[in-house]
mmCIF file with all atom_site columns, C-alpha atoms in Angstrom:
data_model
loop_
_atom_site.group_PDB
_atom_site.id
_atom_site.type_symbol
_atom_site.label_atom_id
_atom_site.label_alt_id
_atom_site.label_comp_id
_atom_site.label_asym_id
_atom_site.label_entity_id
_atom_site.label_seq_id
_atom_site.pdbx_PDB_ins_code
_atom_site.Cartn_x
_atom_site.Cartn_y
_atom_site.Cartn_z
_atom_site.occupancy
_atom_site.B_iso_or_equiv
_atom_site.pdbx_formal_charge
_atom_site.auth_seq_id
_atom_site.auth_comp_id
_atom_site.auth_asym_id
_atom_site.auth_atom_id
_atom_site.pdbx_PDB_model_num
ATOM 1   C CA . MET A 1 1   ? 140.233 -25.041 91.105  1.00 0.00 ? 22  MET A CA 1
ATOM 2   C CA . SER A 1 2   ? 139.029 -25.801 87.989  1.00 0.00 ? 23  SER A CA 1
ATOM 3   C CA . THR A 1 3   ? 135.027 -24.638 88.042  1.00 0.00 ? 24  THR A CA 1
ATOM 4   C CA . GLY A 1 4   ? 133.263 -28.388 86.948  1.00 0.00 ? 25  GLY A CA 1
ATOM 5   C CA . ALA A 1 5   ? 135.085 -29.491 90.899  1.00 0.00 ? 26  ALA A CA 1
ATOM 6   C CA . ILE A 1 6   ? 133.721 -26.733 92.693  1.00 0.00 ? 27  ILE A CA 1
ATOM 7   C CA . VAL A 1 7   ? 130.663 -27.203 91.363  1.00 0.00 ? 28  VAL A CA 1
ATOM 8   C CA . ALA A 1 8   ? 131.384 -31.125 91.634  1.00 0.00 ? 29  ALA A CA 1
ATOM 9   C CA . ILE A 1 9   ? 131.844 -30.284 95.725  1.00 0.00 ? 30  ILE A CA 1
ATOM 10  C CA . VAL A 1 10  ? 128.980 -28.201 96.510  1.00 0.00 ? 31  VAL A CA 1
ATOM 11  C CA . ILE A 1 11  ? 127.110 -30.705 95.092  1.00 0.00 ? 32  ILE A CA 1
ATOM 12  C CA . ALA A 1 12  ? 128.831 -32.949 97.176  1.00 0.00 ? 33  ALA A CA 1
ATOM 13  C CA . VAL A 1 13  ? 128.290 -30.571 100.095 1.00 0.00 ? 34  VAL A CA 1
ATOM 14  C CA . ILE A 1 14  ? 124.350 -30.420 99.726  1.00 0.00 ? 35  ILE A CA 1
ATOM 15  C CA . LEU A 1 15  ? 123.383 -34.074 98.551  1.00 0.00 ? 36  LEU A CA 1
ATOM 16  C CA . VAL A 1 16  ? 125.225 -35.190 102.290 1.00 0.00 ? 37  VAL A CA 1
ATOM 17  C CA . ALA A 1 17  ? 123.403 -32.837 104.163 1.00 0.00 ? 38  ALA A CA 1
ATOM 18  C CA . ALA A 1 18  ? 120.534 -34.112 102.819 1.00 0.00 ? 39  ALA A CA 1
ATOM 19  C CA . ILE A 1 19  ? 120.620 -37.628 103.699 1.00 0.00 ? 40  ILE A CA 1
ATOM 20  C CA . VAL A 1 20  ? 122.282 -36.564 107.048 1.00 0.00 ? 41  VAL A CA 1
ATOM 21  C CA . ALA A 1 21  ? 118.532 -34.700 106.732 1.00 0.00 ? 42  ALA A CA 1
ATOM 22  C CA . LEU A 1 22  ? 117.194 -37.647 105.525 1.00 0.00 ? 43  LEU A CA 1
ATOM 23  C CA . TYR A 1 23  ? 118.318 -40.379 108.393 1.00 0.00 ? 44  TYR A CA 1
ATOM 24  C CA . PHE A 1 24  ? 117.001 -38.035 110.826 1.00 0.00 ? 45  PHE A CA 1
ATOM 25  C CA . PHE A 1 25  ? 114.014 -37.294 109.813 1.00 0.00 ? 46  PHE A CA 1
ATOM 26  C CA . GLY A 1 26  ? 113.481 -40.745 109.554 1.00 0.00 ? 47  GLY A CA 1
ATOM 27  C CA . LYS A 1 27  ? 114.549 -42.285 112.546 1.00 0.00 ? 48  LYS A CA 1
ATOM 28  C CA . LYS A 1 28  ? 112.232 -39.247 113.873 1.00 0.00 ? 49  LYS A CA 1
ATOM 29  C CA . ALA A 1 29  ? 109.456 -40.961 111.987 1.00 0.00 ? 50  ALA A CA 1
ATOM 30  C CA . GLN A 1 30  ? 109.740 -44.661 112.809 1.00 0.00 ? 51  GLN A CA 1
ATOM 31  C CA . LYS A 1 31  ? 110.285 -43.930 116.626 1.00 0.00 ? 52  LYS A CA 1
ATOM 32  C CA . LYS A 1 32  ? 106.325 -41.294 116.532 1.00 0.00 ? 53  LYS A CA 1
ATOM 33  C CA . GLN A 1 33  ? 104.697 -44.113 114.414 1.00 0.00 ? 54  GLN A CA 1
ATOM 34  C CA . GLU A 1 34  ? 106.137 -47.388 117.287 1.00 0.00 ? 55  GLU A CA 1
ATOM 35  C CA . GLU A 1 35  ? 104.519 -44.797 119.989 1.00 0.00 ? 56  GLU A CA 1
ATOM 36  C CA . GLN A 1 36  ? 101.405 -45.246 117.584 1.00 0.00 ? 57  GLN A CA 1
ATOM 37  C CA . GLN A 1 37  ? 101.306 -48.624 117.286 1.00 0.00 ? 58  GLN A CA 1
ATOM 38  C CA . VAL A 1 38  ? 101.252 -48.826 121.082 1.00 0.00 ? 59  VAL A CA 1
ATOM 39  C CA . GLN A 1 39  ? 98.015  -46.892 121.323 1.00 0.00 ? 60  GLN A CA 1
ATOM 40  C CA . LEU A 1 40  ? 97.039  -48.711 118.766 1.00 0.00 ? 61  LEU A CA 1
ATOM 41  C CA . ASP A 1 41  ? 97.420  -52.088 121.420 1.00 0.00 ? 62  ASP A CA 1
ATOM 42  C CA . ALA A 1 42  ? 96.242  -50.974 123.788 1.00 0.00 ? 63  ALA A CA 1
ATOM 43  C CA . MET A 1 43  ? 93.113  -50.232 122.750 1.00 0.00 ? 64  MET A CA 1
ATOM 44  C CA . LYS A 1 44  ? 92.928  -53.038 119.972 1.00 0.00 ? 65  LYS A CA 1
ATOM 45  C CA . GLN A 1 45  ? 88.834  -54.567 120.497 1.00 0.00 ? 66  GLN A CA 1
ATOM 46  C CA . SER A 1 46  ? 88.300  -57.811 119.498 1.00 0.00 ? 67  SER A CA 1
ATOM 47  C CA . VAL A 1 47  ? 84.596  -57.352 116.717 1.00 0.00 ? 68  VAL A CA 1
ATOM 48  C CA . THR A 1 48  ? 82.060  -60.186 115.046 1.00 0.00 ? 69  THR A CA 1
ATOM 49  C CA . MET A 1 49  ? 81.304  -57.647 112.017 1.00 0.00 ? 70  MET A CA 1
ATOM 50  C CA . LEU A 1 50  ? 79.366  -58.477 108.378 1.00 0.00 ? 71  LEU A CA 1
ATOM 51  C CA . ILE A 1 51  ? 82.010  -56.614 106.075 1.00 0.00 ? 72  ILE A CA 1
ATOM 52  C CA . ILE A 1 52  ? 79.383  -55.213 103.393 1.00 0.00 ? 73  ILE A CA 1
ATOM 53  C CA . ASP A 1 53  ? 82.173  -53.732 101.021 1.00 0.00 ? 74  ASP A CA 1
ATOM 54  C CA . LYS A 1 54  ? 85.855  -52.208 100.703 1.00 0.00 ? 75  LYS A CA 1
ATOM 55  C CA . LYS A 1 55  ? 87.213  -49.533 98.226  1.00 0.00 ? 76  LYS A CA 1
ATOM 56  C CA . ARG A 1 56  ? 89.065  -46.609 98.298  1.00 0.00 ? 77  ARG A CA 1
ATOM 57  C CA . MET A 1 57  ? 88.214  -43.495 98.641  1.00 0.00 ? 78  MET A CA 1
ATOM 58  C CA . LYS A 1 58  ? 88.768  -40.180 100.029 1.00 0.00 ? 79  LYS A CA 1
ATOM 59  C CA . LEU A 1 59  ? 88.386  -39.625 103.176 1.00 0.00 ? 80  LEU A CA 1
ATOM 60  C CA . ASN A 1 60  ? 85.871  -37.210 103.191 1.00 0.00 ? 81  ASN A CA 1
ATOM 61  C CA . GLU A 1 61  ? 83.273  -38.383 100.132 1.00 0.00 ? 82  GLU A CA 1
ATOM 62  C CA . ALA A 1 62  ? 83.486  -42.208 103.546 1.00 0.00 ? 83  ALA A CA 1
ATOM 63  C CA . GLY A 1 63  ? 81.146  -41.018 104.809 1.00 0.00 ? 84  GLY A CA 1
ATOM 64  C CA . LEU A 1 64  ? 83.071  -40.703 108.448 1.00 0.00 ? 85  LEU A CA 1
ATOM 65  C CA . PRO A 1 65  ? 82.571  -38.716 111.726 1.00 0.00 ? 86  PRO A CA 1
ATOM 66  C CA . GLN A 1 66  ? 82.710  -35.100 110.559 1.00 0.00 ? 87  GLN A CA 1
ATOM 67  C CA . ALA A 1 67  ? 85.287  -34.535 113.629 1.00 0.00 ? 88  ALA A CA 1
ATOM 68  C CA . VAL A 1 68  ? 87.620  -37.669 112.110 1.00 0.00 ? 89  VAL A CA 1
ATOM 69  C CA . ILE A 1 69  ? 87.450  -35.210 109.078 1.00 0.00 ? 90  ILE A CA 1
ATOM 70  C CA . GLU A 1 70  ? 88.907  -32.310 110.942 1.00 0.00 ? 91  GLU A CA 1
ATOM 71  C CA . GLN A 1 71  ? 91.257  -33.823 112.714 1.00 0.00 ? 92  GLN A CA 1
ATOM 72  C CA . THR A 1 72  ? 93.603  -35.148 109.592 1.00 0.00 ? 93  THR A CA 1
ATOM 73  C CA . PRO A 1 73  ? 95.992  -33.051 108.039 1.00 0.00 ? 94  PRO A CA 1
ATOM 74  C CA . LYS A 1 74  ? 94.686  -31.402 104.529 1.00 0.00 ? 95  LYS A CA 1
ATOM 75  C CA . LEU A 1 75  ? 96.654  -32.700 102.576 1.00 0.00 ? 96  LEU A CA 1
ATOM 76  C CA . LEU A 1 76  ? 95.639  -36.006 104.091 1.00 0.00 ? 97  LEU A CA 1
ATOM 77  C CA . ARG A 1 77  ? 92.212  -35.685 103.429 1.00 0.00 ? 98  ARG A CA 1
ATOM 78  C CA . ARG A 1 78  ? 93.158  -36.378 99.575  1.00 0.00 ? 99  ARG A CA 1
ATOM 79  C CA . SER A 1 79  ? 94.620  -39.484 99.108  1.00 0.00 ? 100 SER A CA 1
ATOM 80  C CA . LYS A 1 80  ? 92.461  -42.127 99.424  1.00 0.00 ? 101 LYS A CA 1
ATOM 81  C CA . LEU A 1 81  ? 92.242  -44.998 101.974 1.00 0.00 ? 102 LEU A CA 1
ATOM 82  C CA . PRO A 1 82  ? 91.094  -48.769 101.989 1.00 0.00 ? 103 PRO A CA 1
ATOM 83  C CA . ILE A 1 83  ? 87.521  -48.324 103.266 1.00 0.00 ? 104 ILE A CA 1
ATOM 84  C CA . LEU A 1 84  ? 85.659  -50.644 104.756 1.00 0.00 ? 105 LEU A CA 1
ATOM 85  C CA . LYS A 1 85  ? 81.773  -50.369 104.746 1.00 0.00 ? 106 LYS A CA 1
ATOM 86  C CA . VAL A 1 86  ? 80.122  -52.703 108.206 1.00 0.00 ? 107 VAL A CA 1
ATOM 87  C CA . ARG A 1 87  ? 77.565  -54.143 109.643 1.00 0.00 ? 108 ARG A CA 1
ATOM 88  C CA . VAL A 1 88  ? 78.415  -55.075 113.433 1.00 0.00 ? 109 VAL A CA 1
ATOM 89  C CA . GLY A 1 89  ? 75.068  -56.241 115.496 1.00 0.00 ? 110 GLY A CA 1
ATOM 90  C CA . SER A 1 90  ? 72.178  -53.858 114.280 1.00 0.00 ? 111 SER A CA 1
ATOM 91  C CA . ARG A 1 91  ? 74.750  -50.278 113.178 1.00 0.00 ? 112 ARG A CA 1
ATOM 92  C CA . VAL A 1 92  ? 76.475  -50.567 109.726 1.00 0.00 ? 113 VAL A CA 1
ATOM 93  C CA . MET A 1 93  ? 79.838  -47.926 109.485 1.00 0.00 ? 114 MET A CA 1
ATOM 94  C CA . SER A 1 94  ? 82.727  -46.919 107.644 1.00 0.00 ? 115 SER A CA 1
ATOM 95  C CA . LEU A 1 95  ? 86.002  -47.999 108.769 1.00 0.00 ? 116 LEU A CA 1
ATOM 96  C CA . ILE A 1 96  ? 89.505  -47.332 107.681 1.00 0.00 ? 117 ILE A CA 1
ATOM 97  C CA . CYS A 1 97  ? 91.211  -51.124 107.373 1.00 0.00 ? 118 CYS A CA 1
ATOM 98  C CA . ASP A 1 98  ? 95.188  -51.166 107.376 1.00 0.00 ? 119 ASP A CA 1
ATOM 99  C CA . GLU A 1 99  ? 96.872  -51.213 103.916 1.00 0.00 ? 120 GLU A CA 1
ATOM 100 C CA . LYS A 1 100 ? 98.755  -54.198 104.835 1.00 0.00 ? 121 LYS A CA 1
ATOM 101 C CA . ILE A 1 101 ? 95.663  -56.432 105.493 1.00 0.00 ? 122 ILE A CA 1
ATOM 102 C CA . PHE A 1 102 ? 92.914  -54.755 103.148 1.00 0.00 ? 123 PHE A CA 1
ATOM 103 C CA . ASP A 1 103 ? 93.785  -57.218 100.022 1.00 0.00 ? 124 ASP A CA 1
ATOM 104 C CA . SER A 1 104 ? 93.131  -60.380 102.058 1.00 0.00 ? 125 SER A CA 1
ATOM 105 C CA . VAL A 1 105 ? 89.058  -58.675 103.609 1.00 0.00 ? 126 VAL A CA 1
ATOM 106 C CA . PRO A 1 106 ? 87.212  -61.267 102.273 1.00 0.00 ? 127 PRO A CA 1
ATOM 107 C CA . VAL A 1 107 ? 83.588  -59.919 101.095 1.00 0.00 ? 128 VAL A CA 1
ATOM 108 C CA . LYS A 1 108 ? 80.330  -59.953 101.818 1.00 0.00 ? 129 LYS A CA 1
ATOM 109 C CA . LYS A 1 109 ? 81.783  -62.305 104.922 1.00 0.00 ? 130 LYS A CA 1
ATOM 110 C CA . GLU A 1 110 ? 81.109  -62.849 108.343 1.00 0.00 ? 131 GLU A CA 1
ATOM 111 C CA . VAL A 1 111 ? 84.958  -62.371 110.351 1.00 0.00 ? 132 VAL A CA 1
ATOM 112 C CA . LYS A 1 112 ? 85.576  -62.145 113.990 1.00 0.00 ? 133 LYS A CA 1
ATOM 113 C CA . ALA A 1 113 ? 88.192  -58.171 113.385 1.00 0.00 ? 134 ALA A CA 1
ATOM 114 C CA . SER A 1 114 ? 90.942  -56.908 115.562 1.00 0.00 ? 135 SER A CA 1
ATOM 115 C CA . VAL A 1 115 ? 89.069  -52.794 115.757 1.00 0.00 ? 136 VAL A CA 1
ATOM 116 C CA . SER A 1 116 ? 91.342  -49.629 117.404 1.00 0.00 ? 137 SER A CA 1
ATOM 117 C CA . GLY A 1 117 ? 88.479  -46.930 117.298 1.00 0.00 ? 138 GLY A CA 1
ATOM 118 C CA . ILE A 1 118 ? 87.266  -46.456 113.748 1.00 0.00 ? 139 ILE A CA 1
ATOM 119 C CA . TYR A 1 119 ? 91.433  -48.982 112.605 1.00 0.00 ? 140 TYR A CA 1
ATOM 120 C CA . VAL A 1 120 ? 90.596  -52.564 111.143 1.00 0.00 ? 141 VAL A CA 1
ATOM 121 C CA . THR A 1 121 ? 93.597  -54.085 112.057 1.00 0.00 ? 142 THR A CA 1
ATOM 122 C CA . GLU A 1 122 ? 93.492  -57.503 111.906 1.00 0.00 ? 143 GLU A CA 1
ATOM 123 C CA . VAL A 1 123 ? 91.222  -59.369 110.175 1.00 0.00 ? 144 VAL A CA 1
ATOM 124 C CA . ARG A 1 124 ? 89.908  -63.297 110.608 1.00 0.00 ? 145 ARG A CA 1
ATOM 125 C CA . GLY A 1 125 ? 87.389  -64.916 108.659 1.00 0.00 ? 146 GLY A CA 1
ATOM 126 C CA . LEU A 1 126 ? 84.786  -67.107 111.180 1.00 0.00 ? 147 LEU A CA 1
ATOM 127 C CA . HIS A 1 127 ? 82.521  -69.095 108.495 1.00 0.00 ? 148 HIS A CA 1
ATOM 128 C CA . GLY A 1 128 ? 84.474  -71.722 105.997 1.00 0.00 ? 149 GLY A CA 1
ATOM 129 C CA . LYS A 1 129 ? 87.360  -70.485 104.016 1.00 0.00 ? 150 LYS A CA 1
ATOM 130 C CA . THR A 1 130 ? 88.532  -67.577 103.274 1.00 0.00 ? 151 THR A CA 1
ATOM 131 C CA . ALA A 1 131 ? 89.531  -66.771 99.213  1.00 0.00 ? 152 ALA A CA 1
ATOM 132 C CA . ALA A 1 132 ? 92.819  -65.864 98.125  1.00 0.00 ? 153 ALA A CA 1
ATOM 133 C CA . PRO A 1 133 ? 92.893  -62.461 96.995  1.00 0.00 ? 154 PRO A CA 1
ATOM 134 C CA . GLU A 1 134 ? 91.797  -62.405 92.863  1.00 0.00 ? 155 GLU A CA 1
ATOM 135 C CA . GLN A 1 135 ? 93.802  -61.353 90.886  1.00 0.00 ? 156 GLN A CA 1
ATOM 136 C CA . LYS A 1 136 ? 94.302  -58.696 88.804  1.00 0.00 ? 157 LYS A CA 1
ATOM 137 C CA . LYS A 1 137 ? 95.123  -58.762 85.386  1.00 0.00 ? 158 LYS A CA 1
ATOM 138 C CA . LYS A 1 138 ? 98.416  -58.106 83.499  1.00 0.00 ? 159 LYS A CA 1
ATOM 139 C CA . GLY A 1 139 ? 98.691  -55.075 81.733  1.00 0.00 ? 160 GLY A CA 1
ATOM 140 C CA . PHE A 1 140 ? 99.062  -55.891 77.458  1.00 0.00 ? 161 PHE A CA 1
ATOM 141 C CA . PHE A 1 141 ? 102.701 -54.733 77.768  1.00 0.00 ? 162 PHE A CA 1
ATOM 142 C CA . LYS A 1 142 ? 103.488 -56.474 80.416  1.00 0.00 ? 163 LYS A CA 1
ATOM 143 C CA . ASP A 1 143 ? 101.434 -59.810 78.895  1.00 0.00 ? 164 ASP A CA 1
ATOM 144 C CA . LEU A 1 144 ? 103.883 -59.032 76.351  1.00 0.00 ? 165 LEU A CA 1
ATOM 145 C CA . VAL A 1 145 ? 107.423 -59.245 77.894  1.00 0.00 ? 166 VAL A CA 1
ATOM 146 C CA . ALA A 1 146 ? 106.177 -61.894 79.991  1.00 0.00 ? 167 ALA A CA 1
ATOM 147 C CA . LYS A 1 147 ? 105.888 -64.594 77.096  1.00 0.00 ? 168 LYS A CA 1
ATOM 148 C CA . ALA A 1 148 ? 108.600 -62.896 75.065  1.00 0.00 ? 169 ALA A CA 1
ATOM 149 C CA . GLN A 1 149 ? 110.642 -63.730 78.348  1.00 0.00 ? 170 GLN A CA 1
ATOM 150 C CA . GLU A 1 150 ? 108.962 -66.673 79.348  1.00 0.00 ? 171 GLU A CA 1
ATOM 151 C CA . LYS A 1 151 ? 110.151 -67.524 74.948  1.00 0.00 ? 172 LYS A CA 1
ATOM 152 C CA . ALA A 1 152 ? 114.064 -66.518 75.622  1.00 0.00 ? 173 ALA A CA 1
ATOM 153 C CA . GLY A 1 153 ? 114.280 -68.643 78.494  1.00 0.00 ? 174 GLY A CA 1
ATOM 154 C CA . ALA A 1 154 ? 114.381 -65.742 81.800  1.00 0.00 ? 175 ALA A CA 1
ATOM 155 C CA . LYS A 1 155 ? 112.618 -65.770 84.400  1.00 0.00 ? 176 LYS A CA 1
ATOM 156 C CA . MET A 1 156 ? 110.581 -63.361 84.965  1.00 0.00 ? 177 MET A CA 1
ATOM 157 C CA . VAL A 1 157 ? 111.688 -59.828 87.485  1.00 0.00 ? 178 VAL A CA 1
ATOM 158 C CA . LYS A 1 158 ? 108.491 -58.437 89.283  1.00 0.00 ? 179 LYS A CA 1
#
């Protein structure tokens, strides 16, 4: 056998082993995520709150309780999380928001939210209409590509 064939076989075996390992890790992570979702749903409470501010902040800068920061894995402490600063009754507190709903959360509005511990899972408007999230401006190069594709008659690829 030539060396090229041996190298190709070794690379193929390594890739197959990596795919099998990722499959089993993915199944395990999915099962763990489903168990956590069941726990979140069991602890869910409906709360009326005024959203003061929303930002993506590091965990230690967010003003969360020290017990929460200590229980968080060290790698996750440096990543930025969606944080809501809210007023519930007379207390002002910081809560972690679900990534899926963070963009649709209205600021300076009173909302009815589903909260599980310090984790906001769902937000519904209470008074008036909730404004659609503002669209971000395109970058210079994306704008140029969009104009060029528009002139050529092609649709923008997202």
